[in-house]
Amino acid sequence: MKELVCLAVFILLSALFAIAMVIAGFVCQYKKKTPVKNSIYECGIKPINDARIQFDIRYFNYAVLFLIFDIETIFLYPFAVFVNELGLFAIIEAFIFVALLLFGLYFAIDKKILRWGE
């Protein structure tokens, strides 16, 4: 029961800290909008074009796949630390988890998402 109280206090304080940071951002921001403030900063050079450029969708695909496999390692690290204590059921679950992610990688390769040329 003590662990649940500590967890609840931690979640509450984390949420309050996040809310406080958002409020601090609104309080500390500049309220006055001027043309100079809204202009693009390019080392003192006056802007000649719009700052928004279109990125190729392949950058987004690579970023999403990187996040997926990065999160996979984050989820598998605690499993790897406690693999001796978890038992056979947890090992089967971990293999299913990895198999689903490998299926996703196979799907990405099959749909040629990871091909940069062409």
mmCIF file of C-alpha atoms in Angstrom:
data_model
loop_
_atom_site.group_PDB
_atom_site.id
_atom_site.type_symbol
_atom_site.label_atom_id
_atom_site.label_comp_id
_atom_site.label_asym_id
_atom_site.label_seq_id
_atom_site.Cartn_x
_atom_site.Cartn_y
_atom_site.Cartn_z
ATOM 1 C CA MET A 1 0.000 0.000 0.000
ATOM 2 C CA LYS A 2 2.889 2.334 0.777
ATOM 3 C CA GLU A 3 4.260 1.864 -2.753
ATOM 4 C CA LEU A 4 0.929 2.904 -4.274
ATOM 5 C CA VAL A 5 0.850 6.064 -2.168
ATOM 6 C CA CYS A 6 4.392 6.918 -3.282
ATOM 7 C CA LEU A 7 3.428 6.247 -6.899
ATOM 8 C CA ALA A 8 0.327 8.433 -6.610
ATOM 9 C CA VAL A 9 2.342 11.267 -5.054
ATOM 10 C CA PHE A 10 4.966 10.942 -7.816
ATOM 11 C CA ILE A 11 2.328 11.070 -10.563
ATOM 12 C CA LEU A 12 0.597 14.017 -8.920
ATOM 13 C CA LEU A 13 3.834 15.980 -8.505
ATOM 14 C CA SER A 14 4.884 15.174 -12.072
ATOM 15 C CA ALA A 15 1.559 16.404 -13.427
ATOM 16 C CA LEU A 16 1.724 19.558 -11.314
ATOM 17 C CA PHE A 17 5.287 20.219 -12.490
ATOM 18 C CA ALA A 18 4.258 19.828 -16.133
ATOM 19 C CA ILE A 19 1.285 22.153 -15.661
ATOM 20 C CA ALA A 20 3.515 24.676 -13.862
ATOM 21 C CA MET A 21 5.977 24.665 -16.790
ATOM 22 C CA VAL A 22 3.191 25.321 -19.298
ATOM 23 C CA ILE A 23 1.827 28.161 -17.153
ATOM 24 C CA ALA A 24 5.338 29.607 -16.716
ATOM 25 C CA GLY A 25 5.762 29.585 -20.487
ATOM 26 C CA PHE A 26 2.564 31.571 -20.947
ATOM 27 C CA VAL A 27 3.462 34.022 -18.180
ATOM 28 C CA CYS A 28 7.026 34.643 -19.393
ATOM 29 C CA GLN A 29 6.300 35.016 -23.110
ATOM 30 C CA TYR A 30 6.445 38.312 -24.910
ATOM 31 C CA LYS A 31 2.994 39.709 -25.420
ATOM 32 C CA LYS A 32 3.833 42.451 -27.915
ATOM 33 C CA LYS A 33 4.027 41.302 -31.534
ATOM 34 C CA THR A 34 6.105 43.447 -33.876
ATOM 35 C CA PRO A 35 7.216 42.899 -37.478
ATOM 36 C CA VAL A 36 10.816 42.564 -36.302
ATOM 37 C CA LYS A 37 9.815 40.027 -33.652
ATOM 38 C CA ASN A 38 7.855 37.959 -36.164
ATOM 39 C CA SER A 39 10.550 38.024 -38.846
ATOM 40 C CA ILE A 40 12.897 35.146 -39.527
ATOM 41 C CA TYR A 41 16.344 35.368 -37.967
ATOM 42 C CA GLU A 42 19.089 34.486 -40.442
ATOM 43 C CA CYS A 43 22.279 35.901 -38.894
ATOM 44 C CA GLY A 44 21.286 39.469 -39.647
ATOM 45 C CA ILE A 45 20.420 38.826 -43.293
ATOM 46 C CA LYS A 46 17.002 40.020 -44.403
ATOM 47 C CA PRO A 47 14.773 37.082 -45.352
ATOM 48 C CA ILE A 48 14.053 36.694 -49.051
ATOM 49 C CA ASN A 49 11.758 33.647 -49.065
ATOM 50 C CA ASP A 50 9.269 31.891 -46.843
ATOM 51 C CA ALA A 51 10.901 29.960 -44.003
ATOM 52 C CA ARG A 52 8.625 26.962 -44.474
ATOM 53 C CA ILE A 53 10.084 24.356 -46.761
ATOM 54 C CA GLN A 54 8.556 21.074 -47.774
ATOM 55 C CA PHE A 55 10.366 17.998 -46.515
ATOM 56 C CA ASP A 56 10.283 14.708 -48.308
ATOM 57 C CA ILE A 57 7.903 12.214 -46.672
ATOM 58 C CA ARG A 58 10.734 9.680 -46.529
ATOM 59 C CA TYR A 59 12.345 11.671 -43.711
ATOM 60 C CA PHE A 60 9.156 11.216 -41.729
ATOM 61 C CA ASN A 61 9.074 7.483 -42.481
ATOM 62 C CA TYR A 62 12.631 7.049 -41.254
ATOM 63 C CA ALA A 63 11.871 9.049 -38.120
ATOM 64 C CA VAL A 64 8.798 6.964 -37.297
ATOM 65 C CA LEU A 65 10.652 3.689 -37.857
ATOM 66 C CA PHE A 66 13.523 4.932 -35.708
ATOM 67 C CA LEU A 67 11.109 5.792 -32.894
ATOM 68 C CA ILE A 68 9.417 2.411 -33.136
ATOM 69 C CA PHE A 69 12.660 0.488 -32.809
ATOM 70 C CA ASP A 70 14.036 2.898 -30.226
ATOM 71 C CA ILE A 71 10.979 2.341 -28.040
ATOM 72 C CA GLU A 72 11.340 -1.384 -28.610
ATOM 73 C CA THR A 73 14.753 -1.308 -26.982
ATOM 74 C CA ILE A 74 13.389 0.745 -24.100
ATOM 75 C CA PHE A 75 10.674 -1.850 -23.497
ATOM 76 C CA LEU A 76 13.036 -4.800 -23.831
ATOM 77 C CA TYR A 77 15.724 -3.450 -21.487
ATOM 78 C CA PRO A 78 13.796 -4.112 -18.224
ATOM 79 C CA PHE A 79 12.912 -7.550 -19.549
ATOM 80 C CA ALA A 80 16.585 -8.293 -20.204
ATOM 81 C CA VAL A 81 17.504 -7.225 -16.676
ATOM 82 C CA PHE A 82 14.918 -9.463 -14.982
ATOM 83 C CA VAL A 83 14.760 -12.342 -17.468
ATOM 84 C CA ASN A 84 15.814 -14.921 -14.856
ATOM 85 C CA GLU A 85 13.037 -13.927 -12.451
ATOM 86 C CA LEU A 86 10.179 -13.608 -14.946
ATOM 87 C CA GLY A 87 9.730 -17.148 -16.155
ATOM 88 C CA LEU A 88 8.742 -18.817 -19.393
ATOM 89 C CA PHE A 89 5.516 -16.858 -19.966
ATOM 90 C CA ALA A 90 7.399 -13.553 -20.014
ATOM 91 C CA ILE A 91 9.971 -14.955 -22.433
ATOM 92 C CA ILE A 92 7.176 -16.034 -24.783
ATOM 93 C CA GLU A 93 5.606 -12.572 -24.533
ATOM 94 C CA ALA A 94 8.948 -10.947 -25.339
ATOM 95 C CA PHE A 95 9.373 -13.158 -28.406
ATOM 96 C CA ILE A 96 5.852 -12.262 -29.557
ATOM 97 C CA PHE A 97 6.662 -8.572 -29.059
ATOM 98 C CA VAL A 98 9.861 -8.848 -31.092
ATOM 99 C CA ALA A 99 8.069 -10.907 -33.750
ATOM 100 C CA LEU A 100 5.437 -8.187 -34.172
ATOM 101 C CA LEU A 101 8.130 -5.565 -34.564
ATOM 102 C CA LEU A 102 10.023 -7.708 -37.056
ATOM 103 C CA PHE A 103 6.762 -8.137 -38.975
ATOM 104 C CA GLY A 104 6.483 -4.337 -39.063
ATOM 105 C CA LEU A 105 10.051 -4.079 -40.354
ATOM 106 C CA TYR A 106 9.307 -6.723 -43.002
ATOM 107 C CA PHE A 107 6.189 -4.762 -44.005
ATOM 108 C CA ALA A 108 8.235 -1.556 -44.315
ATOM 109 C CA ILE A 109 10.826 -3.323 -46.458
ATOM 110 C CA ASP A 110 8.126 -5.005 -48.555
ATOM 111 C CA LYS A 111 6.373 -1.688 -49.226
ATOM 112 C CA LYS A 112 9.784 -0.171 -50.110
ATOM 113 C CA ILE A 113 9.492 2.500 -47.454
ATOM 114 C CA LEU A 114 13.182 2.202 -46.614
ATOM 115 C CA ARG A 115 14.385 2.628 -50.212
ATOM 116 C CA TRP A 116 15.924 6.041 -50.642
ATOM 117 C CA GLY A 117 16.652 6.033 -54.367
ATOM 118 C CA GLU A 118 14.138 5.966 -57.216
#
